[in-house]
CSV table of C-alpha atoms in Angstrom, one decimal:
chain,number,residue,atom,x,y,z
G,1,UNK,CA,98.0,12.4,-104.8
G,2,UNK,CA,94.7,12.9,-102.6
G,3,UNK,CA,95.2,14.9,-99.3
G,4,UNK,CA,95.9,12.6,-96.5
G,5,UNK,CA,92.5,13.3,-94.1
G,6,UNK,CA,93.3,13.3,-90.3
G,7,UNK,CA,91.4,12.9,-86.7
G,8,UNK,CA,92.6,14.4,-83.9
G,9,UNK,CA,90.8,13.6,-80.3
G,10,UNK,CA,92.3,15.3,-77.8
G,11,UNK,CA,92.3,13.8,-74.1
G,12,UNK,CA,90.1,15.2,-71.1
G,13,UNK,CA,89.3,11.7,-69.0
G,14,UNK,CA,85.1,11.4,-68.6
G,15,UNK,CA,85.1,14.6,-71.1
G,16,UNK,CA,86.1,11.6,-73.5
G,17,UNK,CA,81.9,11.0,-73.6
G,18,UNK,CA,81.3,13.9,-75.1
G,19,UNK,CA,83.9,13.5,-78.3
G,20,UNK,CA,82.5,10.1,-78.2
G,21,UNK,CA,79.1,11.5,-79.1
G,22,UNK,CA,80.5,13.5,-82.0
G,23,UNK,CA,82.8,10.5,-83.4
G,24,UNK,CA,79.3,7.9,-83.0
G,25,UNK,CA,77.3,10.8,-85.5
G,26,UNK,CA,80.8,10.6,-87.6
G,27,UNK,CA,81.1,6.8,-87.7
G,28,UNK,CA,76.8,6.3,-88.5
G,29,UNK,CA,77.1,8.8,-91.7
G,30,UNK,CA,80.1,6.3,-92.6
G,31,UNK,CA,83.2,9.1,-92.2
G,32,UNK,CA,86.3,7.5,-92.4
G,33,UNK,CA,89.6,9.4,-92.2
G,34,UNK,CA,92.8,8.2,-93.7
G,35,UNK,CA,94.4,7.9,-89.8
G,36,UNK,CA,93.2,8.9,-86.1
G,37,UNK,CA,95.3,10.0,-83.7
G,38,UNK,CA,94.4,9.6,-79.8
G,39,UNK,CA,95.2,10.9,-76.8
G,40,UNK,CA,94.2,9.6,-73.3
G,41,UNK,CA,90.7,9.6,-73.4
G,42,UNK,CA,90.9,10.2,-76.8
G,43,UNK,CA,92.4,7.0,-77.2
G,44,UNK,CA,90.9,5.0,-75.2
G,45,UNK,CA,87.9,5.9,-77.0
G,46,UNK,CA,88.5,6.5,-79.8
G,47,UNK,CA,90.1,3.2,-80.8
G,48,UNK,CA,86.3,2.3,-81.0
G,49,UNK,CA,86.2,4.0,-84.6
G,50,UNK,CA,88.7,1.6,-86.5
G,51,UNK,CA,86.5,-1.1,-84.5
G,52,UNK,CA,83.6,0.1,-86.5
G,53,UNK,CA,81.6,0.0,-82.5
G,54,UNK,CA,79.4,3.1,-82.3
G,55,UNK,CA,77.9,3.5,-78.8
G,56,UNK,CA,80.3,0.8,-77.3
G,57,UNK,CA,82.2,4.0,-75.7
G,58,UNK,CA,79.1,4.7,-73.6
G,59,UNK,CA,77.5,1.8,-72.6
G,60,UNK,CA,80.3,0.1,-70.8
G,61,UNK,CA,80.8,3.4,-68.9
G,62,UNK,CA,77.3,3.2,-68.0
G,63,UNK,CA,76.9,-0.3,-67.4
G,64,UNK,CA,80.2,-0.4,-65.2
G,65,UNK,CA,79.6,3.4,-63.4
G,66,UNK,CA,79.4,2.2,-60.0
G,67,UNK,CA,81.4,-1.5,-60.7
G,68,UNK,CA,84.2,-1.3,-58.1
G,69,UNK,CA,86.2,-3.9,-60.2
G,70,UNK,CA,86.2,-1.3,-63.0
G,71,UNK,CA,87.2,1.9,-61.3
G,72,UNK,CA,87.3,3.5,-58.0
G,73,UNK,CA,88.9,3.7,-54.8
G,74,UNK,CA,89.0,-0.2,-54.4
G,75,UNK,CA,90.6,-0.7,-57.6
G,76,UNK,CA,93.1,2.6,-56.5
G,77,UNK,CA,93.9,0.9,-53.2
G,78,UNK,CA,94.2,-2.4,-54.4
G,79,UNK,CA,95.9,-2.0,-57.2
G,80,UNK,CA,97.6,1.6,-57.1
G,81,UNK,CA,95.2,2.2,-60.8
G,82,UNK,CA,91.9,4.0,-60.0
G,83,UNK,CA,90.6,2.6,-63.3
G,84,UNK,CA,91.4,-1.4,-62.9
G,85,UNK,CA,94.1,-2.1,-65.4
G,86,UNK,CA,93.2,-6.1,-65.5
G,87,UNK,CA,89.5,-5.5,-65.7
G,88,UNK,CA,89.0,-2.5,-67.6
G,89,UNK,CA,91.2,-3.6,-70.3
G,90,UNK,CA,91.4,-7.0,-70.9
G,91,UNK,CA,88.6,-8.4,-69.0
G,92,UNK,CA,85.4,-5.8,-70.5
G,93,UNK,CA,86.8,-6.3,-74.2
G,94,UNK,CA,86.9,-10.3,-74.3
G,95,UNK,CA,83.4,-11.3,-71.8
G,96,UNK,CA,81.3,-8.0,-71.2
G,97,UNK,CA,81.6,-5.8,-74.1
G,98,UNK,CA,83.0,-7.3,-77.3
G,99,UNK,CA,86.1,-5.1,-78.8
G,100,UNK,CA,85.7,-5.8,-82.3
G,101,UNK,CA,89.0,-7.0,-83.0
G,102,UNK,CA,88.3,-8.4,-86.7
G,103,UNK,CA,86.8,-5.3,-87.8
G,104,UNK,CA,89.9,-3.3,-86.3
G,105,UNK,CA,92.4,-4.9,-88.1
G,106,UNK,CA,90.7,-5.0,-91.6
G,107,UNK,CA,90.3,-1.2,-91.3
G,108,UNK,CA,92.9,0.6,-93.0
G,109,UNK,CA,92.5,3.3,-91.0
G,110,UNK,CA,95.6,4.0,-89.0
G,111,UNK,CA,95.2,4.5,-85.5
G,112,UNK,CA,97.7,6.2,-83.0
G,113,UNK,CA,97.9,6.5,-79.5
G,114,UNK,CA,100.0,9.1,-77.9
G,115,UNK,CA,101.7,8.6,-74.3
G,116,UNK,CA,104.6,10.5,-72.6
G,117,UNK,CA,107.5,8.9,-71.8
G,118,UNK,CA,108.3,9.2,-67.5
G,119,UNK,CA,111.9,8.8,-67.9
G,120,UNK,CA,112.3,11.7,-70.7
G,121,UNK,CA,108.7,13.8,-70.1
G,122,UNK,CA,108.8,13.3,-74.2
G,123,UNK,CA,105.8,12.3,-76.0
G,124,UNK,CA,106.0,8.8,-77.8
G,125,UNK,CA,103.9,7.8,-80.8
G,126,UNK,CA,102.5,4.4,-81.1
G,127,UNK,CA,100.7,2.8,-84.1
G,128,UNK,CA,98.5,-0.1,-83.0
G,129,UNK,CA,97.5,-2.1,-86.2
G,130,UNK,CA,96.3,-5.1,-84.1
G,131,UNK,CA,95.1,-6.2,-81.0
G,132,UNK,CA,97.1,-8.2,-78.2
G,133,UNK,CA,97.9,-7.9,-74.8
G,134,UNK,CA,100.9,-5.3,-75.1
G,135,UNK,CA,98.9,-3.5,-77.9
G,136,UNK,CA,96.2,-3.1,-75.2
G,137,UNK,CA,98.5,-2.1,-72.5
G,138,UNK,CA,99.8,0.7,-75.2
G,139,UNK,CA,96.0,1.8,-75.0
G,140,UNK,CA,95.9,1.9,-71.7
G,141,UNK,CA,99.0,3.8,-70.9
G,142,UNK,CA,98.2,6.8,-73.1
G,143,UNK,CA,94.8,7.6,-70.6
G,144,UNK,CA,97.0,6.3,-67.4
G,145,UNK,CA,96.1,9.5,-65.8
G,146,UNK,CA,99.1,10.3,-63.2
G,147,UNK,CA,98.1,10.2,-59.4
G,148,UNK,CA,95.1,7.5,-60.5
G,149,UNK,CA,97.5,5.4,-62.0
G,150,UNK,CA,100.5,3.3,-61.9
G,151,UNK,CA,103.6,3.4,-64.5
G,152,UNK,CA,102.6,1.5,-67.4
G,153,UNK,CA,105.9,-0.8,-68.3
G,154,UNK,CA,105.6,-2.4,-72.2
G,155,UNK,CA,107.8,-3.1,-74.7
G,156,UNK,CA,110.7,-1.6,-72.9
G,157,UNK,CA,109.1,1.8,-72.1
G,158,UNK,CA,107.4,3.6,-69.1
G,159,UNK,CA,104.6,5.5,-70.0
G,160,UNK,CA,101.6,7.3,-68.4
G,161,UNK,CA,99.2,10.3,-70.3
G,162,UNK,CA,99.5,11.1,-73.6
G,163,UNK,CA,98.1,14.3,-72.5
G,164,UNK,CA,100.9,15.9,-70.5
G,165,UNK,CA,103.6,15.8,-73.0
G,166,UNK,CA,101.5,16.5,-76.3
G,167,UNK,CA,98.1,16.9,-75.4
G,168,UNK,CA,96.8,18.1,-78.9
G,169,UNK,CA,99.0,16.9,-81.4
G,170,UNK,CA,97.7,18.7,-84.5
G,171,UNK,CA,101.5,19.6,-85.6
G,172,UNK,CA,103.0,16.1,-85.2
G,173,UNK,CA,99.7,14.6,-87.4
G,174,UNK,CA,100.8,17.5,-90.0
G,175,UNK,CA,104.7,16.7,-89.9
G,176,UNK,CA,103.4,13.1,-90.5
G,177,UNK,CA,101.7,13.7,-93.8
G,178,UNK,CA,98.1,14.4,-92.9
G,179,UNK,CA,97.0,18.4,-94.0
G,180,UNK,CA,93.6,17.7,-93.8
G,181,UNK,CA,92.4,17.2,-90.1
G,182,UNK,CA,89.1,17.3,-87.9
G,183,UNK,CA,90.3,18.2,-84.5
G,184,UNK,CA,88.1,17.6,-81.6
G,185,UNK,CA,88.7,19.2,-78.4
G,186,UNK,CA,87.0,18.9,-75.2
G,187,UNK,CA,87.3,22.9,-73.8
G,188,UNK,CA,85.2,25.1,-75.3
G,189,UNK,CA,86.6,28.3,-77.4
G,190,UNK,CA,88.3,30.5,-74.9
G,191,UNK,CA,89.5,28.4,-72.5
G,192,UNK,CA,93.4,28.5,-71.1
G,193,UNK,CA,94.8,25.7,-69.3
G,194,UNK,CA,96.3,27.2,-65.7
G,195,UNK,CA,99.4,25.5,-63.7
G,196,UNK,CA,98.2,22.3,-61.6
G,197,UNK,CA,97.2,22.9,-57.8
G,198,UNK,CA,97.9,19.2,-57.6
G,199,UNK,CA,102.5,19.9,-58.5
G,200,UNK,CA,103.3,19.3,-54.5
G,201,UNK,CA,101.6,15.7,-55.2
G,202,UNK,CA,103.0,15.5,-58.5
G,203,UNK,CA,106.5,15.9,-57.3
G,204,UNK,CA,105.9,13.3,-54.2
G,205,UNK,CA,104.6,10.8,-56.5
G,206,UNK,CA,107.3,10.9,-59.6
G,207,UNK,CA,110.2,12.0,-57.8
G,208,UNK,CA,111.8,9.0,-59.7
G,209,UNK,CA,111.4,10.9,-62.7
G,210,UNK,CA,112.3,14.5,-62.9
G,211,UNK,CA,111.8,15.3,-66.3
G,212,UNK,CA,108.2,13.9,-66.4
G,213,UNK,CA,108.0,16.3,-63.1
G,214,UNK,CA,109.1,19.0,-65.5
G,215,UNK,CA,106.7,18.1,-68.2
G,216,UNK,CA,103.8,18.1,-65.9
G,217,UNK,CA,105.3,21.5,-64.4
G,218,UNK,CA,104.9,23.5,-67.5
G,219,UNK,CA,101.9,21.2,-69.0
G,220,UNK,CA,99.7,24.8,-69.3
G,221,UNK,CA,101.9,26.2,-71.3
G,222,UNK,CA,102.0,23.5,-73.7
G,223,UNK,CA,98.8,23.2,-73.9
G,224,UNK,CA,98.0,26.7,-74.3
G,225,UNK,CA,100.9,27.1,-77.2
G,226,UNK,CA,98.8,24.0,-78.8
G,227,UNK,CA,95.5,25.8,-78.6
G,228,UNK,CA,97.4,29.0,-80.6
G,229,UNK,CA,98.8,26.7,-82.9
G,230,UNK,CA,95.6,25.1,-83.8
G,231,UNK,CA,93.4,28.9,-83.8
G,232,UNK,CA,96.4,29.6,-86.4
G,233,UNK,CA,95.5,26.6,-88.4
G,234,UNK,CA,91.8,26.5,-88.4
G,235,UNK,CA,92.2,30.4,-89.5
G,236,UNK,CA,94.4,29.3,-92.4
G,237,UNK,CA,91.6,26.7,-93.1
G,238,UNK,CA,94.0,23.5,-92.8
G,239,UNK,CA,92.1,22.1,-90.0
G,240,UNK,CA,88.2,22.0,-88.7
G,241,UNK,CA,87.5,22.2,-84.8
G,242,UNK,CA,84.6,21.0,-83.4
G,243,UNK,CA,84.1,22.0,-79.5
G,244,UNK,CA,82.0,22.4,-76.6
G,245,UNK,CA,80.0,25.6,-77.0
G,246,UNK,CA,80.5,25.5,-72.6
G,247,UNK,CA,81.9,23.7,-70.2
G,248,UNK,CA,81.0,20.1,-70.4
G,249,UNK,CA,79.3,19.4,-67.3
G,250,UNK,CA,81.4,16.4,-66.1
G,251,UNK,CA,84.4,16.2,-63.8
G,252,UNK,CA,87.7,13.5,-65.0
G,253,UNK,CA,86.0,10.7,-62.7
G,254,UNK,CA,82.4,10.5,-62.6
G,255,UNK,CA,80.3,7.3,-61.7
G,256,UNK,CA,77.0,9.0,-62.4
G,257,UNK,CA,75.3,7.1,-65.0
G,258,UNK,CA,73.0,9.6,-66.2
G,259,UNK,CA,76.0,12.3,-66.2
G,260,UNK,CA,77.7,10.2,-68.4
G,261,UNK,CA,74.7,9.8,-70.5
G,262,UNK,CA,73.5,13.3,-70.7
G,263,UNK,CA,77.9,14.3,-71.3
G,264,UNK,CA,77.3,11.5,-74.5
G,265,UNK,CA,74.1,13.4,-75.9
G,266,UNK,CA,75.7,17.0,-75.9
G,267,UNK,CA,78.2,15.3,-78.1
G,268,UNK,CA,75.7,13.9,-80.1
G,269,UNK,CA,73.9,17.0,-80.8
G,270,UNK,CA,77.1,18.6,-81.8
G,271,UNK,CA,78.3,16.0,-83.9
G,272,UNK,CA,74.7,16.2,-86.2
G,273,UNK,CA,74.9,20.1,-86.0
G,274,UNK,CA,78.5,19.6,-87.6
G,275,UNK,CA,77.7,16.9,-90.1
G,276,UNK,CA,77.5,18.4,-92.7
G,277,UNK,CA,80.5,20.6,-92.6
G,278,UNK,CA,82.6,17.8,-91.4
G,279,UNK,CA,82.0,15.7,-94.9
G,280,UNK,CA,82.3,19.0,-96.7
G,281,UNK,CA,85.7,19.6,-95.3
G,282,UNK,CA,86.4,15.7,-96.1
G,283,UNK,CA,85.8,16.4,-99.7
């Protein structure tokens, strides 16, 4: 049996322009993994490659940037979601930009989003093999950043970021069958996550839900057990990291078009100086 081939995009809000620069060069020299798994950003994003949509990722950030009925304070204050549930989601895939929804579900690529669960901080895995409105609001709940955005209620659950109860989840794609992966991160090689600033506000906001409290609490040291865990396994050879060489120049909101774009090509430029190890390790 051939080794199940894995893609692993890590969150990182607007950072997300950068991985999408590196999975555009993937998708034009026709790379196709066996299954994606995305979180937050990474997600929202990256469900572009079963779409078969290189550069939609971009453009719609550029062309909505400074759209207050895509994201912003009026869409915060209006609708407790900094980024515009209605509009972002199901309004920009159906009229503005086109989500390709054909070409999603005749890829055999298996997609996964990753979002934590508020009322047990645990992470939950979701497959989305098709596109409706719940399928979508799965999407949108794994890069439901908390603070910017409201509880995401579907399917029984309530869900916000992937990100803060498995924020790179090489392990779980392993334990799942795939020991062949291309992980992308969004930090360059060095960097440790510290303890949030922002846990006073954390606490105030989601005082409904103490264990997501806790999860958020201790979200560094997950992370930074993650980042050992993958060192360990791109050592060993089982997995190929592709990251920043510095600190992508981009904060988690931005509505600077020509941030967004220059964020995009520093992706790019990574992704074709990759290339060819990336089909190499594919082999």
């Amino acid at each position: 049996m051939a080794t199940r081939k894995g893609l692993v995009l890590e969150g990182g809000a607007m950072r997300g322009l950068w991985t999408a620069g590196v999975t555009d060069v993937m998708m034009e020299h026709g790379i196709q993994p066996d299954a994606l798994i995305g979180v937050s950003a990474g997600a929202a994003f990256g469900c572009n490659y079963k779409s078969r949509q290189p550069g939609r990722a971009i453009r719609y950030n550029m062309r909505f940037a400074n759209d207050k009925r895509y994201s912003g304070l009026h869409s915060l204050l209006t609708t407790g979601d900094y980024f515009n549930a209605q509009f972002g989601y199901h309004i920009v895939p159906y009229q503005y930009d086109l989500f390709d929804i054909d070409a999603f579900c005749s890829n055999p690529m298996q997609f996964t989003v990753v979002c934590t669960d508020v009322e047990t901080g645990q992470p939950v895995y979701h497959v989305i093999d098709h596109v409706d409105y719940d399928e979508l609001e799965w999407l949108r709940a794994s890069a439901s950043m908390p603070l910017a955005s409201r509880v995401v209620e579907v399917a029984g659950w309530h869900l916000l970021d992937g990100g803060v109860a498995d924020s790179i989840p090489l392990q779980y794609f392993e334990s799942a069958g795939y020991k062949r992966n291309i992980v992308i991160l969004t930090q360059p090689l060095g960097y440790r996550k510290q303890h949030s600033r922002l846990m006073p506000l954390m606490r105030l906001a989601l005082h409904r839900y103490p264990h997501m409290v806790e999860a958020m609490d201790r979200r560094h040291l997950m992370y930074n057990q993650q980042l050992d865990y993958v060192a360990e396994a791109e050592r060993l050879g089982r997995c190929l990291v592709i990251r920043p060489d510095e600190k992508i120049p981009i904060g988690h909101i931005s509505h600077n078009a020509s941030q967004m774009r220059h964020v995009y090509e520093l992706g790019r430029s990574v992704g074709q100086r990759y290339i060819d190890r990336i089909i190499e390790f594919y082999q």
